[in-house]
XYZ file of C-alpha atoms in Angstrom:
82
model
C 126.662 -56.542 15.447
C 124.549 -57.243 12.235
C 125.022 -54.218 10.295
C 128.843 -54.703 10.088
C 129.925 -51.287 11.408
C 133.028 -52.834 13.067
C 133.982 -54.223 9.556
C 133.682 -50.736 8.003
C 135.537 -49.032 10.580
C 138.484 -51.561 9.980
C 138.075 -51.002 5.934
C 138.414 -47.567 6.561
C 141.475 -47.949 8.608
C 143.000 -49.884 5.593
C 142.924 -53.077 7.436
C 141.789 -56.643 5.860
C 138.769 -57.915 7.793
C 138.184 -61.425 8.714
C 134.529 -62.386 9.286
C 132.031 -65.154 9.069
C 129.984 -64.733 5.806
C 127.292 -62.603 6.899
C 124.816 -61.422 4.250
C 125.162 -57.773 5.221
C 128.921 -57.745 4.332
C 128.701 -60.187 1.490
C 126.570 -57.889 -0.723
C 129.229 -55.032 -0.512
C 131.744 -57.077 -2.235
C 134.628 -55.478 -0.893
C 138.197 -57.226 -1.736
C 139.465 -56.792 1.605
C 136.737 -59.027 3.199
C 138.010 -62.422 4.008
C 134.953 -64.694 4.635
C 135.503 -67.682 6.685
C 134.000 -70.766 7.782
C 133.572 -70.817 11.484
C 136.418 -73.250 12.062
C 139.867 -72.885 13.468
C 141.444 -73.935 10.226
C 139.499 -71.533 8.047
C 140.522 -68.707 10.486
C 144.028 -69.658 10.429
C 144.122 -69.672 6.729
C 142.500 -66.379 6.646
C 145.149 -64.774 8.941
C 147.910 -66.000 6.812
C 146.242 -64.480 3.783
C 145.400 -61.006 5.687
C 149.259 -60.866 6.459
C 150.621 -61.525 3.044
C 148.251 -60.414 0.305
C 148.071 -56.873 -1.015
C 144.643 -55.521 -0.809
C 143.100 -52.697 -2.908
C 140.868 -50.766 -0.568
C 137.537 -49.697 -1.594
C 136.248 -45.813 -1.383
C 134.366 -45.655 1.465
C 132.943 -42.291 0.712
C 129.456 -43.393 0.855
C 129.862 -44.024 4.528
C 131.160 -40.648 5.415
C 128.936 -38.538 7.804
C 129.033 -35.558 5.521
C 128.151 -37.540 2.460
C 125.397 -39.601 4.500
C 123.885 -36.519 5.968
C 124.082 -34.747 2.383
C 122.151 -37.708 0.843
C 119.538 -37.792 3.904
C 118.953 -34.008 3.591
C 118.145 -34.343 -0.273
C 115.625 -37.156 0.402
C 113.988 -35.184 3.131
C 113.854 -32.260 1.063
C 112.248 -34.148 -1.791
C 109.739 -35.551 0.606
C 108.672 -32.427 2.046
C 108.197 -30.969 -1.349
C 105.640 -33.386 -2.170
């Protein structure tokens, strides 16, 4: 799934995310994204880190449906006024 919706849902639940280094996710720079090479060793190392590291979870307000719909509404209102 290229957008990373599953990763966003996991972060919203306060969980670390182990993922290949997808460009869509790398640009967010969230501290609880654990990027791995697609090897068993890299995955095992990331699982160990996910189980032991304390993460500072990001504010995911920008993905909240009310926030997003408000932003979209503002954009559409501005476009209609032109």
